[in-house]
């Protein structure tokens, strides 16, 4: 007898349907075909033990199990459950009371018949709904994750016996219910840190606000103990909240990577990833023998923080150049080609020199002549070119450090960032793949970041006097555009403390802010964030003025 059950294979962050065909015929051999890896081939022992422990008998017949399509590689142990159901139905030990062709079944079996969690339940559920399946049977630990997908019956099962009883019609459990929009609306970002706890460092806090408002990459350069890592950890507290679409996409990536906690639903906070500088290129960009998303994909829609930037290997840093520009990574190997999204905000920090005290206000730098520039040269020009803001950070003096005065709270900074992002959402509404000022191309720069004659002369004088490189020109304009948006956002907050109370007028003001001009003071501030572009930075031990 031939029985078909259905599962899924994850390719990148998407899933494709796999048909599990189980056929029983005279004989005693068990065969599993269909380009299965070692973990899938070992399912025989797990399925045999699980069936026996569940009170059923392994059929004394020849069993052939085919995983179709045969030219797609099947990986992992998640096919155990559909194979077990197919084998029992094919040898007529169970008689399905539900149509097996209307359910996707996935789960790893333990030897005692319990069902273990799997990776990628969310993209599998999305594919099941897309292909018209009525429902999905998954491990109980993955039930809420899969139930995020609406219009799909999701049943979380703990044991093989429970699945058999459900398939046979002996039990009728209620499907797991998750109201996606309600859950997303109710969830709020909760952080255990706040920018109000940071003493001093007003320039760096302002740079972070600009970076978040425009989606710009930022590099902090300063001595040990100046607060670089502490401030980076507080960056997520001022980022705009995830949209529902971003939350679904982010959750898919973490589901495929197996990074979701048991019982997780939607990710409602932007991811923050901080890999150690000993990370390998494969761990950063993804891939491997069993392809998985790397750190740049796990940071999608969030922050990738690289502490001790020059200590990362040159090869690791250089593989980020293309993802930073294209916001996705294509991993091509002999046996597969996979696309992973990689739209992250890069935040990096570094010491200014090997000893760490170049430009320190009180401690002398002990490095040899030229060592500062040599240390900086560990970061290539093309990679530095993709970092819009380069900020020097200095230690906080004792009076500021011991002050009891509380700084501006993250909530207030975040309000300005959110308003600035709303302006950009209207500005780039008709541009595919453009969501923030940092992503503007040359055409959009000419349209939305044009400057008047006074601004042009200001920029010309500054670049000539500070001997800045040509690559700084576009970056300065993008950052200046964001600074102008933040100024407009501050005005919007003052005029409309509660936008919902005057929605029509607020929308009109938002549309007007889209074309707000870039003033010379916006350019001056943007220029102050290009410290490393100065040709003489790092060639003298004298402190460079802003």
Coordinates of C-alpha atoms in Angstrom, one line a residue:
X1 CA 0.0 0.0 0.0
X2 CA 1.3 3.5 -0.9
X3 CA 0.7 6.4 1.5
X4 CA 1.8 10.0 1.1
X5 CA 2.5 12.4 3.9
X6 CA 3.8 16.0 3.5
X7 CA 6.7 17.9 5.1
X8 CA 9.0 20.8 4.1
X9 CA 12.6 21.5 3.5
X10 CA 14.1 24.9 4.4
X11 CA 16.1 26.6 1.6
X12 CA 17.6 29.9 2.8
X13 CA 14.8 31.4 4.9
X14 CA 12.0 30.0 2.7
X15 CA 10.5 26.5 2.7
X16 CA 9.5 24.1 -0.1
X17 CA 7.1 21.2 0.0
X18 CA 8.6 17.6 0.4
X19 CA 6.4 14.6 -0.3
X20 CA 7.1 11.6 1.9
X21 CA 6.0 8.4 0.1
X22 CA 5.8 5.2 2.1
X23 CA 5.2 1.9 0.3
X24 CA 4.7 -1.5 2.0
X25 CA 5.2 -4.6 -0.1
X26 CA 6.3 -8.2 0.5
X27 CA 9.9 -8.5 1.9
X28 CA 11.9 -7.5 4.9
X29 CA 14.2 -4.7 3.8
X30 CA 13.9 -1.0 4.7
X31 CA 15.0 1.6 2.0
X32 CA 15.1 5.3 2.3
X33 CA 15.8 7.3 -0.9
X34 CA 15.6 10.9 -2.1
X35 CA 18.9 12.6 -1.6
X36 CA 18.9 12.3 2.2
X37 CA 21.8 13.3 4.4
X38 CA 23.1 11.2 7.3
X39 CA 20.7 12.5 9.9
X40 CA 17.7 11.6 7.7
X41 CA 19.1 8.1 6.9
X42 CA 19.5 7.4 10.6
X43 CA 15.8 8.0 11.1
X44 CA 15.2 4.3 10.6
X45 CA 16.5 3.5 14.2
X46 CA 14.6 6.4 15.7
X47 CA 11.3 5.7 14.0
X48 CA 11.6 1.9 14.7
X49 CA 12.1 2.5 18.5
X50 CA 9.4 5.3 18.7
X51 CA 6.8 3.0 17.0
X52 CA 7.7 0.2 19.3
X53 CA 7.6 2.4 22.4
X54 CA 4.2 3.8 21.3
X55 CA 2.6 0.3 21.4
X56 CA 2.8 -0.5 17.7
X57 CA 4.9 -3.0 15.8
X58 CA 7.5 -2.4 13.1
X59 CA 6.0 -4.0 9.9
X60 CA 7.5 -7.3 8.8
X61 CA 7.4 -6.1 5.2
X62 CA 9.6 -4.4 2.8
X63 CA 9.3 -0.7 3.3
X64 CA 10.4 1.9 0.8
X65 CA 10.3 5.6 1.8
X66 CA 10.9 8.2 -0.9
X67 CA 11.5 11.9 -0.2
X68 CA 10.4 13.8 -3.2
X69 CA 11.6 15.9 -5.1
X70 CA 14.6 13.6 -5.2
X71 CA 17.0 16.3 -6.5
X72 CA 16.5 18.5 -3.4
X73 CA 18.8 17.7 -0.5
X74 CA 17.0 16.8 2.7
X75 CA 18.8 17.6 6.0
X76 CA 18.1 17.0 9.7
X77 CA 15.8 14.8 11.8
X78 CA 12.6 16.7 11.3
X79 CA 11.3 14.0 8.8
X80 CA 11.0 11.4 11.5
X81 CA 7.4 12.1 12.3
X82 CA 6.0 12.1 8.8
X83 CA 8.0 8.9 8.0
X84 CA 6.6 7.2 11.1
X85 CA 3.0 8.1 10.2
X86 CA 3.5 7.1 6.6
X87 CA 4.9 3.7 7.6
X88 CA 2.1 2.9 10.0
X89 CA -0.5 3.9 7.5
X90 CA 1.1 2.1 4.6
X91 CA 1.2 -1.2 6.6
X92 CA -2.4 -0.6 7.7
X93 CA -1.7 -0.5 11.5
X94 CA -3.6 2.8 11.5
X95 CA -6.5 4.0 9.4
X96 CA -6.3 7.8 8.9
X97 CA -9.6 9.6 9.7
X98 CA -8.2 12.9 8.5
X99 CA -7.0 13.5 4.9
X100 CA -3.2 13.3 5.2
X101 CA -2.8 15.3 2.0
X102 CA -4.3 18.3 3.8
X103 CA -1.8 18.4 6.7
X104 CA 1.9 19.1 6.8
X105 CA 3.7 17.0 9.5
X106 CA 7.1 17.7 10.8
X107 CA 9.0 16.6 14.0
X108 CA 12.0 14.8 15.3
X109 CA 11.4 11.6 17.2
X110 CA 13.1 10.5 20.4
X111 CA 13.6 6.8 21.0
X112 CA 10.8 6.8 23.6
X113 CA 8.3 8.3 21.1
X114 CA 8.4 11.9 22.3
X115 CA 8.6 14.6 19.7
X116 CA 11.5 17.0 19.9
X117 CA 11.6 20.6 18.5
X118 CA 12.7 21.4 15.0
X119 CA 14.2 24.4 13.2
X120 CA 12.3 26.5 10.7
X121 CA 8.7 25.9 11.8
X122 CA 7.6 29.4 10.9
X123 CA 8.7 29.4 7.2
X124 CA 7.3 25.9 6.9
X125 CA 3.9 27.1 8.2
X126 CA 4.0 30.1 5.8
X127 CA 4.6 27.6 3.0
X128 CA 1.8 25.3 4.2
X129 CA -0.7 28.1 4.1
X130 CA 0.6 29.3 0.7
X131 CA 0.1 25.8 -0.7
X132 CA -3.4 25.5 0.6
X133 CA -2.8 23.0 3.4
X134 CA -5.6 22.9 6.0
X135 CA -3.3 22.5 9.0
X136 CA 0.1 21.5 10.3
X137 CA 1.3 19.0 13.0
X138 CA 4.4 20.1 14.8
X139 CA 6.2 19.5 18.1
X140 CA 4.5 21.2 21.0
X141 CA 7.5 23.4 21.5
X142 CA 7.1 24.9 18.0
X143 CA 3.3 25.2 18.1
X144 CA 3.1 28.9 19.0
X145 CA 5.8 29.8 16.6
X146 CA 3.9 28.1 13.7
X147 CA 0.5 29.4 14.9
X148 CA 1.7 33.0 14.1
X149 CA 0.6 32.2 10.6
X150 CA -3.1 33.0 10.3
X151 CA -5.7 30.8 8.5
X152 CA -3.8 27.6 9.3
X153 CA -4.8 25.0 11.9
X154 CA -1.7 24.3 14.0
X155 CA -1.6 21.3 16.4
X156 CA 1.2 20.9 18.8
X157 CA 1.9 17.3 19.7
X158 CA 4.1 15.9 22.5
X159 CA 4.4 12.2 21.5
X160 CA 4.0 9.9 18.4
X161 CA 1.1 8.1 20.1
X162 CA -0.7 11.4 20.5
X163 CA -0.2 12.1 16.7
X164 CA -1.5 8.6 15.9
X165 CA -4.6 9.1 17.9
X166 CA -5.3 12.5 16.3
X167 CA -4.7 11.1 12.8
X168 CA -7.0 8.1 13.6
X169 CA -9.7 10.4 14.9
X170 CA -9.7 9.1 18.5
X171 CA -8.9 12.6 19.9
X172 CA -9.8 16.0 18.6
X173 CA -7.6 18.6 20.2
X174 CA -8.2 22.3 19.6
X175 CA -5.7 24.0 17.3
X176 CA -3.3 26.5 18.9
X177 CA -4.6 30.1 18.5
X178 CA -2.3 33.1 18.2
X179 CA -3.7 36.5 17.2
X180 CA -0.7 37.8 15.4
X181 CA -1.7 41.5 15.2
X182 CA -3.0 41.6 18.8
X183 CA 0.2 39.9 20.1
X184 CA 2.4 42.3 18.1
X185 CA 0.4 45.4 19.2
X186 CA 0.5 44.3 22.9
X187 CA 4.2 43.5 22.9
X188 CA 6.5 46.3 23.9
X189 CA 10.2 46.7 23.9
X190 CA 11.5 46.3 27.4
X191 CA 15.1 47.1 28.1
X192 CA 17.2 46.9 31.2
X193 CA 19.3 49.9 30.2
X194 CA 18.7 53.5 29.2
X195 CA 20.6 56.4 27.7
X196 CA 19.8 58.5 30.8
X197 CA 22.3 56.4 32.6
X198 CA 25.2 57.6 30.4
X199 CA 27.2 60.4 32.0
X200 CA 28.3 63.1 29.5
X201 CA 29.2 62.0 26.0
X202 CA 26.6 64.3 24.5
X203 CA 28.3 64.4 21.1
X204 CA 28.3 60.6 20.8
X205 CA 24.7 60.3 22.0
X206 CA 23.8 62.8 19.3
X207 CA 25.7 60.8 16.7
X208 CA 23.8 57.7 17.7
X209 CA 20.5 59.6 17.4
X210 CA 21.5 60.7 13.8
X211 CA 22.6 57.1 13.0
X212 CA 19.4 55.6 14.1
X213 CA 17.2 58.2 12.4
X214 CA 18.8 57.7 9.0
X215 CA 19.9 54.0 9.3
X216 CA 23.6 55.0 9.1
X217 CA 26.5 52.9 10.0
X218 CA 28.7 54.4 12.8
X219 CA 32.3 53.9 14.0
X220 CA 33.4 55.0 17.5
X221 CA 37.1 55.7 18.0
X222 CA 38.3 56.2 21.6
X223 CA 40.6 55.0 24.4
X224 CA 39.8 52.1 26.7
X225 CA 37.1 52.9 29.3
X226 CA 35.6 55.8 27.4
X227 CA 32.2 54.0 27.2
X228 CA 32.1 52.7 23.7
X229 CA 30.6 49.3 24.5
X230 CA 28.3 50.7 27.1
X231 CA 26.7 53.1 24.7
X232 CA 26.5 50.6 21.9
X233 CA 24.4 48.3 24.2
X234 CA 21.9 51.1 24.7
X235 CA 21.5 51.7 20.9
X236 CA 18.5 49.4 20.6
X237 CA 16.6 51.5 23.1
X238 CA 16.3 54.4 20.6
X239 CA 15.7 52.4 17.4
X240 CA 12.2 52.6 15.8
X241 CA 10.0 49.6 16.6
X242 CA 9.7 46.7 14.2
X243 CA 6.8 46.7 11.8
X244 CA 4.7 43.6 11.6
X245 CA 6.3 42.6 8.2
X246 CA 9.8 43.2 9.7
X247 CA 8.9 41.1 12.8
X248 CA 7.8 38.2 10.6
X249 CA 10.9 38.3 8.4
X250 CA 13.2 38.6 11.4
X251 CA 11.4 35.7 13.2
X252 CA 11.8 33.5 10.1
X253 CA 15.5 34.0 10.0
X254 CA 15.9 33.1 13.7
X255 CA 13.6 30.2 13.3
X256 CA 15.7 28.7 10.5
X257 CA 18.8 29.2 12.6
X258 CA 17.2 27.5 15.6
X259 CA 17.7 30.6 17.7
X260 CA 14.1 31.0 19.0
X261 CA 13.3 30.0 22.5
X262 CA 10.8 27.2 23.1
X263 CA 7.3 28.7 23.0
X264 CA 8.4 31.8 21.2
X265 CA 6.0 33.7 18.9
X266 CA 7.0 36.8 17.1
X267 CA 10.2 38.7 17.7
X268 CA 9.1 42.2 18.7
X269 CA 12.5 43.7 19.5
X270 CA 15.1 44.5 16.9
X271 CA 18.0 42.0 17.1
X272 CA 21.3 43.0 18.6
X273 CA 24.3 40.8 17.7
X274 CA 27.8 41.3 19.0
X275 CA 30.1 38.5 17.8
X276 CA 33.6 38.1 19.2
X277 CA 36.5 39.3 17.0
X278 CA 37.7 35.6 16.6
X279 CA 34.6 34.9 14.4
X280 CA 35.2 33.1 11.1
X281 CA 34.0 34.4 7.7
X282 CA 31.4 31.6 7.4
X283 CA 30.0 32.3 10.9
X284 CA 29.6 35.9 10.0
X285 CA 28.0 35.6 6.5
X286 CA 26.4 32.2 6.8
X287 CA 26.7 28.9 4.9
X288 CA 28.6 25.9 6.0
X289 CA 28.1 22.2 5.4
X290 CA 24.5 22.5 6.6
X291 CA 23.7 26.0 5.4
X292 CA 22.6 28.4 8.2
X293 CA 22.2 32.2 8.5
X294 CA 25.3 34.0 9.7
X295 CA 25.6 36.9 12.2
X296 CA 24.9 39.5 9.5
X297 CA 21.6 37.8 8.7
X298 CA 20.7 37.3 12.4
X299 CA 21.2 41.0 12.8
X300 CA 18.8 41.7 9.9
X301 CA 16.5 44.7 10.8
X302 CA 18.7 45.3 13.8
X303 CA 22.2 46.1 14.9
X304 CA 25.5 44.3 14.3
X305 CA 28.1 45.5 16.9
X306 CA 31.7 44.8 16.2
X307 CA 33.9 45.7 19.2
X308 CA 37.6 46.0 18.7
X309 CA 37.0 46.5 15.0
X310 CA 40.7 46.3 13.8
X311 CA 41.1 43.0 15.7
X312 CA 38.8 41.1 13.4
X313 CA 40.7 39.4 10.6
X314 CA 40.9 41.2 7.3
X315 CA 39.0 38.4 5.5
X316 CA 36.1 38.7 7.9
X317 CA 35.8 42.4 7.5
X318 CA 36.1 42.4 3.8
X319 CA 33.2 39.9 3.3
X320 CA 30.9 42.5 4.8
X321 CA 31.5 45.0 1.9
X322 CA 28.8 43.6 -0.5
X323 CA 26.1 42.9 2.2
X324 CA 26.5 46.5 3.5
X325 CA 25.8 47.8 0.1
X326 CA 23.1 45.4 -1.2
X327 CA 21.5 44.4 2.2
X328 CA 21.5 40.7 1.3
X329 CA 24.2 38.0 1.0
X330 CA 24.3 35.3 -1.7
X331 CA 26.3 32.3 -0.7
X332 CA 27.3 30.1 -3.7
X333 CA 28.8 26.7 -3.2
X334 CA 29.3 23.7 -5.4
X335 CA 26.1 22.0 -4.1
X336 CA 23.9 25.0 -3.3
X337 CA 23.2 28.7 -3.8
X338 CA 21.3 30.5 -1.0
X339 CA 20.2 34.1 -0.5
X340 CA 19.9 35.5 3.0
X341 CA 18.7 39.0 3.9
X342 CA 21.4 41.2 5.6
X343 CA 19.8 44.6 6.1
X344 CA 21.6 45.5 9.4
X345 CA 23.0 48.7 10.9
X346 CA 26.7 48.3 11.5
X347 CA 28.0 49.8 14.8
X348 CA 31.8 49.4 15.4
X349 CA 34.2 50.6 18.0
X350 CA 38.0 50.7 18.1
X351 CA 40.9 52.1 20.0
X352 CA 42.7 54.9 18.1
X353 CA 46.1 53.1 18.2
X354 CA 47.7 49.9 19.5
X355 CA 48.3 51.3 23.0
X356 CA 44.9 53.0 23.0
X357 CA 45.8 56.5 24.1
X358 CA 46.3 58.5 20.9
X359 CA 44.5 61.8 21.3
X360 CA 43.9 61.1 25.0
X361 CA 43.5 64.4 26.9
X362 CA 45.7 63.3 29.9
X363 CA 47.7 60.2 28.9
X364 CA 50.5 60.1 26.5
X365 CA 50.5 57.8 23.5
X366 CA 53.4 55.3 23.6
X367 CA 53.1 54.2 19.9
X368 CA 55.9 54.7 17.4
X369 CA 55.6 57.3 14.6
X370 CA 53.2 56.0 12.0
X371 CA 51.8 53.3 14.2
X372 CA 48.4 55.0 14.5
X373 CA 48.0 55.1 10.7
X374 CA 49.2 51.6 10.4
X375 CA 46.6 50.5 13.0
X376 CA 43.9 52.3 11.2
X377 CA 44.9 50.7 7.9
X378 CA 43.8 47.4 9.2
X379 CA 40.4 48.6 8.1
X380 CA 40.3 49.0 4.3
X381 CA 39.2 52.1 2.5
X382 CA 36.3 50.5 0.7
X383 CA 34.9 49.2 4.1
X384 CA 35.5 52.6 5.8
X385 CA 33.7 54.2 2.9
X386 CA 30.5 52.4 3.9
X387 CA 30.5 53.9 7.4
X388 CA 28.7 57.2 7.4
X389 CA 29.6 58.5 10.9
X390 CA 33.1 58.3 12.4
X391 CA 33.1 59.8 15.9
X392 CA 35.9 60.3 18.3
X393 CA 35.0 59.6 21.9
X394 CA 36.9 60.9 25.0
X395 CA 36.9 59.9 28.6
X396 CA 34.4 61.6 30.9
X397 CA 35.9 63.9 33.6
X398 CA 35.3 63.2 37.3
X399 CA 32.8 66.0 37.8
X400 CA 30.6 64.8 35.0
X401 CA 31.0 61.2 36.1
X402 CA 30.0 61.9 39.7
X403 CA 27.1 64.1 38.8
X404 CA 23.6 63.0 39.9
X405 CA 21.9 64.8 37.1
X406 CA 20.0 62.4 34.9
X407 CA 20.5 62.6 31.1
X408 CA 17.8 62.6 28.4
X409 CA 15.9 59.3 28.5
X410 CA 15.9 56.9 25.6
X411 CA 12.2 57.4 25.2
X412 CA 12.6 61.1 24.3
X413 CA 15.4 60.3 21.8
X414 CA 13.4 57.5 20.3
X415 CA 10.4 59.8 19.7
X416 CA 12.5 62.0 17.4
X417 CA 14.0 59.0 15.6
X418 CA 10.5 57.6 14.9
X419 CA 9.3 60.9 13.5
X420 CA 12.3 61.2 11.3
X421 CA 11.8 57.7 10.0
X422 CA 8.1 58.6 9.3
X423 CA 9.3 61.5 7.1
X424 CA 11.6 59.1 5.2
X425 CA 8.9 56.6 4.8
X426 CA 6.8 59.2 2.9
X427 CA 9.9 60.4 1.0
X428 CA 10.8 56.9 -0.3
X429 CA 7.3 55.5 -0.6
X430 CA 7.7 55.0 -4.4
X431 CA 11.3 53.7 -4.3
X432 CA 11.7 50.0 -4.2
X433 CA 14.2 48.7 -1.6
X434 CA 14.9 52.3 -0.2
X435 CA 13.7 52.8 3.3
X436 CA 16.1 55.3 4.9
X437 CA 18.5 58.2 4.0
X438 CA 21.5 55.9 4.3
X439 CA 20.3 53.9 1.3
X440 CA 19.9 56.8 -1.1
X441 CA 21.6 56.4 -4.5
X442 CA 23.1 59.3 -6.6
X443 CA 19.7 60.0 -8.2
X444 CA 17.9 60.4 -4.9
X445 CA 20.8 62.4 -3.5
X446 CA 20.3 65.0 -6.3
X447 CA 16.6 65.1 -5.6
X448 CA 16.4 65.1 -1.8
X449 CA 19.9 66.2 -0.6
X450 CA 20.5 69.2 -2.9
X451 CA 22.2 72.2 -1.2
X452 CA 22.1 75.9 -2.0
X453 CA 25.1 78.0 -3.0
X454 CA 25.9 78.9 0.6
X455 CA 25.9 75.3 1.6
X456 CA 28.0 74.3 -1.4
X457 CA 30.7 76.9 -0.4
X458 CA 30.6 75.7 3.2
X459 CA 31.2 72.1 2.1
X460 CA 33.9 73.1 -0.4
X461 CA 35.8 75.1 2.3
X462 CA 35.6 72.4 4.9
X463 CA 36.7 69.6 2.6
X464 CA 39.6 71.7 1.3
X465 CA 40.7 72.9 4.7
X466 CA 40.4 69.5 6.4
X467 CA 41.8 67.7 3.3
X468 CA 38.9 65.2 3.3
X469 CA 38.8 62.4 0.8
X470 CA 36.3 62.4 -2.1
X471 CA 34.4 59.4 -0.7
X472 CA 33.2 61.6 2.1
X473 CA 31.1 63.9 -0.1
X474 CA 28.0 61.7 -0.6
X475 CA 28.2 60.5 3.0
X476 CA 28.1 64.0 4.3
X477 CA 25.1 64.9 2.2
X478 CA 23.2 61.8 3.4
X479 CA 24.0 62.5 7.1
X480 CA 23.1 66.2 6.6
X481 CA 19.7 65.1 5.1
X482 CA 19.1 63.0 8.3
X483 CA 20.0 65.9 10.5
X484 CA 17.6 68.2 8.7
X485 CA 14.9 65.4 9.1
X486 CA 15.6 65.3 12.9
X487 CA 15.2 69.1 13.1
X488 CA 11.9 68.8 11.3
X489 CA 10.9 65.9 13.6
X490 CA 11.6 68.0 16.7
X491 CA 9.2 70.6 15.3
X492 CA 6.6 67.9 14.7
X493 CA 6.8 66.7 18.2
X494 CA 6.3 70.2 19.5
X495 CA 3.4 70.9 17.2
X496 CA 1.7 67.5 17.5
X497 CA 2.4 65.9 20.9
X498 CA -0.4 63.5 20.1
X499 CA -0.5 62.9 16.3
X500 CA -3.7 60.8 16.6
X501 CA -5.6 63.7 17.8
X502 CA -5.0 65.7 14.6
X503 CA -4.2 63.0 12.1
X504 CA -5.0 65.0 9.0
X505 CA -2.9 68.0 10.0
X506 CA -0.1 65.8 11.1
X507 CA 0.1 64.0 7.8
X508 CA 0.1 67.3 6.0
X509 CA 3.0 68.5 8.2
X510 CA 4.9 65.2 7.5
X511 CA 4.6 65.6 3.8
X512 CA 5.9 69.2 4.1
X513 CA 8.9 68.0 6.1
X514 CA 9.9 65.7 3.2
X515 CA 11.3 68.6 1.3
X516 CA 12.8 70.6 4.2
X517 CA 16.0 72.2 3.0
X518 CA 19.5 71.3 4.1
X519 CA 21.0 74.3 5.9
X520 CA 24.7 75.2 6.4
X521 CA 24.5 74.2 10.1
X522 CA 23.3 70.7 9.1
X523 CA 26.4 70.4 6.9
X524 CA 28.6 71.6 9.8
X525 CA 27.3 68.9 12.0
X526 CA 27.6 66.3 9.3
X527 CA 31.2 67.3 8.7
X528 CA 32.0 66.8 12.4
X529 CA 31.2 63.1 12.1
X530 CA 33.9 62.4 9.4
X531 CA 36.9 62.4 11.7
X532 CA 38.8 59.6 10.0
X533 CA 38.5 61.1 6.6
X534 CA 40.9 63.9 7.4
X535 CA 44.1 63.1 5.5
X536 CA 46.3 64.0 8.5
X537 CA 44.4 62.0 11.1
X538 CA 46.7 59.6 12.8
X539 CA 49.9 61.1 11.4
X540 CA 50.6 63.3 14.4
X541 CA 50.2 62.9 18.1
X542 CA 48.6 66.3 18.3
X543 CA 44.9 66.3 19.0
X544 CA 42.9 67.2 15.9
X545 CA 40.2 69.9 16.4
X546 CA 36.7 69.4 15.1

